[in-house]
């Protein structure tokens, strides 16, 4: 996916707006991307396990929708504190989870999906991977790639971001 820039938790330190421009290890700074000209509709946050939990909160509590949220082997923790912003109802969500996950139980992922659907999320894709524990699989990565291709389609140089 040459048209996609991946910014990962292992990124090197860089200036972060919320830290007054100080260089700190950061895996995302949505406002800096927007200021650099990247439309919110082209920004996807995602993560595995705890990173997925952060992605739920980042993607669905803001009043400014982004292009998508991707969570792998994760769930919404502290559910009572989670406040779904109605403005994010159209944000695409990908949930990938193994039904044999021994750390982030499969039932918790189902509950998170239902919580978001009940709150008004309209575009939820949920994949179950039989006998998969708290890990990943080649099929999961294929599903992630296909979903990213849908929510972040390639754009021609003639098109605007």
PDB file of C-alpha atoms in Angstrom:
ATOM      1  CA  UNK A   1       0.000   0.000   0.000  1.00  0.00           C
ATOM      2  CA  UNK A   2       2.367   2.703  -1.191  1.00  0.00           C
ATOM      3  CA  UNK A   3      -0.279   5.397  -0.676  1.00  0.00           C
ATOM      4  CA  UNK A   4      -0.465   4.747   3.080  1.00  0.00           C
ATOM      5  CA  UNK A   5       1.984   6.077   5.671  1.00  0.00           C
ATOM      6  CA  UNK A   6       2.156   3.881   8.765  1.00  0.00           C
ATOM      7  CA  UNK A   7       3.147   5.557  12.036  1.00  0.00           C
ATOM      8  CA  UNK A   8       3.770   2.924  14.703  1.00  0.00           C
ATOM      9  CA  UNK A   9       4.289   2.933  18.501  1.00  0.00           C
ATOM     10  CA  UNK A  10       7.967   2.178  17.945  1.00  0.00           C
ATOM     11  CA  UNK A  11       8.425   5.451  16.101  1.00  0.00           C
ATOM     12  CA  UNK A  12      11.445   7.531  17.013  1.00  0.00           C
ATOM     13  CA  UNK A  13      10.980  10.661  19.107  1.00  0.00           C
ATOM     14  CA  UNK A  14       9.500  13.587  17.195  1.00  0.00           C
ATOM     15  CA  UNK A  15       7.870  16.926  18.003  1.00  0.00           C
ATOM     16  CA  UNK A  16       4.368  16.458  19.409  1.00  0.00           C
ATOM     17  CA  UNK A  17       1.854  19.304  19.554  1.00  0.00           C
ATOM     18  CA  UNK A  18       0.270  18.283  22.861  1.00  0.00           C
ATOM     19  CA  UNK A  19       3.757  18.315  24.446  1.00  0.00           C
ATOM     20  CA  UNK A  20       4.383  21.900  23.281  1.00  0.00           C
ATOM     21  CA  UNK A  21       6.474  20.653  20.381  1.00  0.00           C
ATOM     22  CA  UNK A  22       8.840  18.686  22.610  1.00  0.00           C
ATOM     23  CA  UNK A  23      10.356  15.600  20.997  1.00  0.00           C
ATOM     24  CA  UNK A  24       8.951  12.500  22.653  1.00  0.00           C
ATOM     25  CA  UNK A  25       8.333   8.944  21.457  1.00  0.00           C
ATOM     26  CA  UNK A  26       4.974   9.167  19.758  1.00  0.00           C
ATOM     27  CA  UNK A  27       2.942   6.959  17.524  1.00  0.00           C
ATOM     28  CA  UNK A  28       0.413   9.538  16.480  1.00  0.00           C
ATOM     29  CA  UNK A  29      -0.269  13.217  16.582  1.00  0.00           C
ATOM     30  CA  UNK A  30      -3.501  13.709  14.690  1.00  0.00           C
ATOM     31  CA  UNK A  31      -3.475  17.492  14.943  1.00  0.00           C
ATOM     32  CA  UNK A  32       0.033  17.686  13.469  1.00  0.00           C
ATOM     33  CA  UNK A  33      -1.044  15.514  10.539  1.00  0.00           C
ATOM     34  CA  UNK A  34      -4.088  17.723   9.948  1.00  0.00           C
ATOM     35  CA  UNK A  35      -1.930  20.861  10.118  1.00  0.00           C
ATOM     36  CA  UNK A  36       0.402  19.241   7.557  1.00  0.00           C
ATOM     37  CA  UNK A  37      -2.524  18.967   5.162  1.00  0.00           C
ATOM     38  CA  UNK A  38      -3.716  15.413   5.700  1.00  0.00           C
ATOM     39  CA  UNK A  39      -7.514  15.363   5.904  1.00  0.00           C
ATOM     40  CA  UNK A  40      -9.001  13.645   8.942  1.00  0.00           C
ATOM     41  CA  UNK A  41     -10.821  11.344   6.532  1.00  0.00           C
ATOM     42  CA  UNK A  42      -7.404   9.914   5.523  1.00  0.00           C
ATOM     43  CA  UNK A  43      -6.239   9.207   9.095  1.00  0.00           C
ATOM     44  CA  UNK A  44      -6.784   5.767  10.628  1.00  0.00           C
ATOM     45  CA  UNK A  45      -5.765   4.819  14.160  1.00  0.00           C
ATOM     46  CA  UNK A  46      -5.321   1.249  15.224  1.00  0.00           C
ATOM     47  CA  UNK A  47      -3.599  -1.100  17.558  1.00  0.00           C
ATOM     48  CA  UNK A  48      -3.206  -4.547  19.027  1.00  0.00           C
ATOM     49  CA  UNK A  49      -4.408  -5.270  22.573  1.00  0.00           C
ATOM     50  CA  UNK A  50      -3.797  -2.119  24.666  1.00  0.00           C
ATOM     51  CA  UNK A  51      -3.102  -0.166  21.484  1.00  0.00           C
ATOM     52  CA  UNK A  52      -6.549  -1.163  20.273  1.00  0.00           C
ATOM     53  CA  UNK A  53      -8.092   0.080  23.513  1.00  0.00           C
ATOM     54  CA  UNK A  54      -6.416   3.451  23.021  1.00  0.00           C
ATOM     55  CA  UNK A  55      -7.708   3.468  19.444  1.00  0.00           C
ATOM     56  CA  UNK A  56     -11.307   2.951  20.598  1.00  0.00           C
ATOM     57  CA  UNK A  57     -11.045   5.976  22.888  1.00  0.00           C
ATOM     58  CA  UNK A  58      -9.167   8.096  20.343  1.00  0.00           C
ATOM     59  CA  UNK A  59     -11.446   7.315  17.430  1.00  0.00           C
ATOM     60  CA  UNK A  60     -14.877   7.385  19.022  1.00  0.00           C
ATOM     61  CA  UNK A  61     -14.715  10.016  21.771  1.00  0.00           C
ATOM     62  CA  UNK A  62     -13.584  12.935  19.646  1.00  0.00           C
ATOM     63  CA  UNK A  63     -16.156  15.173  18.005  1.00  0.00           C
ATOM     64  CA  UNK A  64     -14.010  15.356  14.880  1.00  0.00           C
ATOM     65  CA  UNK A  65     -14.336  12.077  12.956  1.00  0.00           C
ATOM     66  CA  UNK A  66     -11.315  10.399  11.399  1.00  0.00           C
ATOM     67  CA  UNK A  67     -11.026   7.934   8.522  1.00  0.00           C
ATOM     68  CA  UNK A  68     -11.225   4.767  10.572  1.00  0.00           C
ATOM     69  CA  UNK A  69     -10.415   2.760  13.680  1.00  0.00           C
ATOM     70  CA  UNK A  70      -8.789  -0.669  13.594  1.00  0.00           C
ATOM     71  CA  UNK A  71      -8.577  -2.864  16.706  1.00  0.00           C
ATOM     72  CA  UNK A  72      -6.925  -6.270  16.925  1.00  0.00           C
ATOM     73  CA  UNK A  73      -7.366  -8.554  19.933  1.00  0.00           C
ATOM     74  CA  UNK A  74      -8.767  -5.737  22.038  1.00  0.00           C
ATOM     75  CA  UNK A  75     -11.856  -4.372  23.768  1.00  0.00           C
ATOM     76  CA  UNK A  76     -13.180  -1.176  25.361  1.00  0.00           C
ATOM     77  CA  UNK A  77     -11.813  -1.056  28.919  1.00  0.00           C
ATOM     78  CA  UNK A  78     -13.351   1.160  31.574  1.00  0.00           C
ATOM     79  CA  UNK A  79     -16.602   0.980  29.681  1.00  0.00           C
ATOM     80  CA  UNK A  80     -18.411   3.313  32.087  1.00  0.00           C
ATOM     81  CA  UNK A  81     -15.889   6.060  31.274  1.00  0.00           C
ATOM     82  CA  UNK A  82     -16.224   5.575  27.516  1.00  0.00           C
ATOM     83  CA  UNK A  83     -18.352   8.347  25.995  1.00  0.00           C
ATOM     84  CA  UNK A  84     -19.261   7.718  22.347  1.00  0.00           C
ATOM     85  CA  UNK A  85     -19.393  10.951  20.344  1.00  0.00           C
ATOM     86  CA  UNK A  86     -22.398  10.833  17.973  1.00  0.00           C
ATOM     87  CA  UNK A  87     -20.319  12.733  15.403  1.00  0.00           C
ATOM     88  CA  UNK A  88     -18.258   9.552  14.948  1.00  0.00           C
ATOM     89  CA  UNK A  89     -21.189   7.318  13.990  1.00  0.00           C
ATOM     90  CA  UNK A  90     -19.943   7.001  10.407  1.00  0.00           C
ATOM     91  CA  UNK A  91     -16.306   6.229  11.262  1.00  0.00           C
ATOM     92  CA  UNK A  92     -15.440   2.786   9.852  1.00  0.00           C
ATOM     93  CA  UNK A  93     -14.405   0.285  12.525  1.00  0.00           C
ATOM     94  CA  UNK A  94     -12.513  -2.971  11.999  1.00  0.00           C
ATOM     95  CA  UNK A  95     -12.449  -5.463  14.865  1.00  0.00           C
ATOM     96  CA  UNK A  96     -10.331  -8.613  14.489  1.00  0.00           C
ATOM     97  CA  UNK A  97     -10.339 -11.136  17.316  1.00  0.00           C
ATOM     98  CA  UNK A  98      -9.485 -14.768  17.969  1.00  0.00           C
ATOM     99  CA  UNK A  99     -12.187 -16.835  19.639  1.00  0.00           C
ATOM    100  CA  UNK A 100      -9.566 -18.499  21.854  1.00  0.00           C
ATOM    101  CA  UNK A 101      -7.941 -15.299  23.132  1.00  0.00           C
ATOM    102  CA  UNK A 102      -6.712 -15.991  26.662  1.00  0.00           C
ATOM    103  CA  UNK A 103      -5.866 -12.355  27.514  1.00  0.00           C
ATOM    104  CA  UNK A 104      -8.503 -10.169  25.864  1.00  0.00           C
ATOM    105  CA  UNK A 105     -11.478 -12.497  25.951  1.00  0.00           C
ATOM    106  CA  UNK A 106     -13.527 -12.923  22.800  1.00  0.00           C
ATOM    107  CA  UNK A 107     -16.705 -12.070  24.724  1.00  0.00           C
ATOM    108  CA  UNK A 108     -15.207  -8.688  25.605  1.00  0.00           C
ATOM    109  CA  UNK A 109     -14.656  -7.943  21.907  1.00  0.00           C
ATOM    110  CA  UNK A 110     -18.266  -8.887  21.150  1.00  0.00           C
ATOM    111  CA  UNK A 111     -19.442  -6.660  23.993  1.00  0.00           C
ATOM    112  CA  UNK A 112     -17.369  -3.754  22.640  1.00  0.00           C
ATOM    113  CA  UNK A 113     -18.848  -4.240  19.182  1.00  0.00           C
ATOM    114  CA  UNK A 114     -22.364  -4.259  20.615  1.00  0.00           C
ATOM    115  CA  UNK A 115     -21.638  -1.208  22.783  1.00  0.00           C
ATOM    116  CA  UNK A 116     -20.617   0.783  19.705  1.00  0.00           C
ATOM    117  CA  UNK A 117     -23.512  -0.491  17.588  1.00  0.00           C
ATOM    118  CA  UNK A 118     -25.976   0.438  20.345  1.00  0.00           C
ATOM    119  CA  UNK A 119     -24.364   3.892  20.578  1.00  0.00           C
ATOM    120  CA  UNK A 120     -24.880   4.474  16.856  1.00  0.00           C
ATOM    121  CA  UNK A 121     -21.762   3.252  15.039  1.00  0.00           C
ATOM    122  CA  UNK A 122     -22.899   2.405  11.519  1.00  0.00           C
ATOM    123  CA  UNK A 123     -19.863   0.845   9.807  1.00  0.00           C
ATOM    124  CA  UNK A 124     -18.543  -2.055  11.874  1.00  0.00           C
ATOM    125  CA  UNK A 125     -16.626  -4.952  10.337  1.00  0.00           C
ATOM    126  CA  UNK A 126     -15.986  -7.828  12.760  1.00  0.00           C
ATOM    127  CA  UNK A 127     -13.802 -10.845  11.943  1.00  0.00           C
ATOM    128  CA  UNK A 128     -13.512 -13.905  14.149  1.00  0.00           C
ATOM    129  CA  UNK A 129     -10.472 -16.175  13.833  1.00  0.00           C
ATOM    130  CA  UNK A 130     -11.161 -19.734  15.041  1.00  0.00           C
ATOM    131  CA  UNK A 131      -8.756 -21.131  17.640  1.00  0.00           C
ATOM    132  CA  UNK A 132      -6.584 -17.989  17.592  1.00  0.00           C
ATOM    133  CA  UNK A 133      -5.161 -16.872  20.940  1.00  0.00           C
ATOM    134  CA  UNK A 134      -3.817 -13.384  21.744  1.00  0.00           C
ATOM    135  CA  UNK A 135      -1.769 -13.180  18.564  1.00  0.00           C
ATOM    136  CA  UNK A 136      -2.168 -12.509  14.872  1.00  0.00           C
ATOM    137  CA  UNK A 137      -2.520 -14.629  11.757  1.00  0.00           C
ATOM    138  CA  UNK A 138      -1.840 -14.342   8.026  1.00  0.00           C
ATOM    139  CA  UNK A 139      -5.596 -14.277   7.361  1.00  0.00           C
ATOM    140  CA  UNK A 140      -6.050 -11.443   9.839  1.00  0.00           C
ATOM    141  CA  UNK A 141      -3.364  -9.423   8.046  1.00  0.00           C
ATOM    142  CA  UNK A 142      -5.119 -10.065   4.708  1.00  0.00           C
ATOM    143  CA  UNK A 143      -8.372  -8.824   6.241  1.00  0.00           C
ATOM    144  CA  UNK A 144      -6.638  -5.728   7.639  1.00  0.00           C
ATOM    145  CA  UNK A 145      -5.117  -4.950   4.252  1.00  0.00           C
ATOM    146  CA  UNK A 146      -8.465  -5.341   2.466  1.00  0.00           C
ATOM    147  CA  UNK A 147     -10.225  -3.122   5.016  1.00  0.00           C
ATOM    148  CA  UNK A 148      -7.527  -0.449   4.784  1.00  0.00           C
ATOM    149  CA  UNK A 149      -7.883  -0.570   0.999  1.00  0.00           C
ATOM    150  CA  UNK A 150     -11.582   0.169   1.416  1.00  0.00           C
ATOM    151  CA  UNK A 151     -11.283   3.034   3.911  1.00  0.00           C
ATOM    152  CA  UNK A 152      -8.071   4.505   2.464  1.00  0.00           C
ATOM    153  CA  UNK A 153      -8.337   3.958  -1.274  1.00  0.00           C
ATOM    154  CA  UNK A 154      -5.423   5.050  -3.416  1.00  0.00           C
ATOM    155  CA  UNK A 155      -5.827   8.526  -4.822  1.00  0.00           C
ATOM    156  CA  UNK A 156      -4.465   9.769  -8.108  1.00  0.00           C
ATOM    157  CA  UNK A 157      -2.153  12.751  -8.235  1.00  0.00           C
ATOM    158  CA  UNK A 158      -4.967  14.680  -9.891  1.00  0.00           C
ATOM    159  CA  UNK A 159      -7.294  14.072  -6.965  1.00  0.00           C
ATOM    160  CA  UNK A 160      -7.063  16.115  -3.823  1.00  0.00           C
ATOM    161  CA  UNK A 161      -6.471  14.377  -0.521  1.00  0.00           C
TER     162      UNK A 161
END
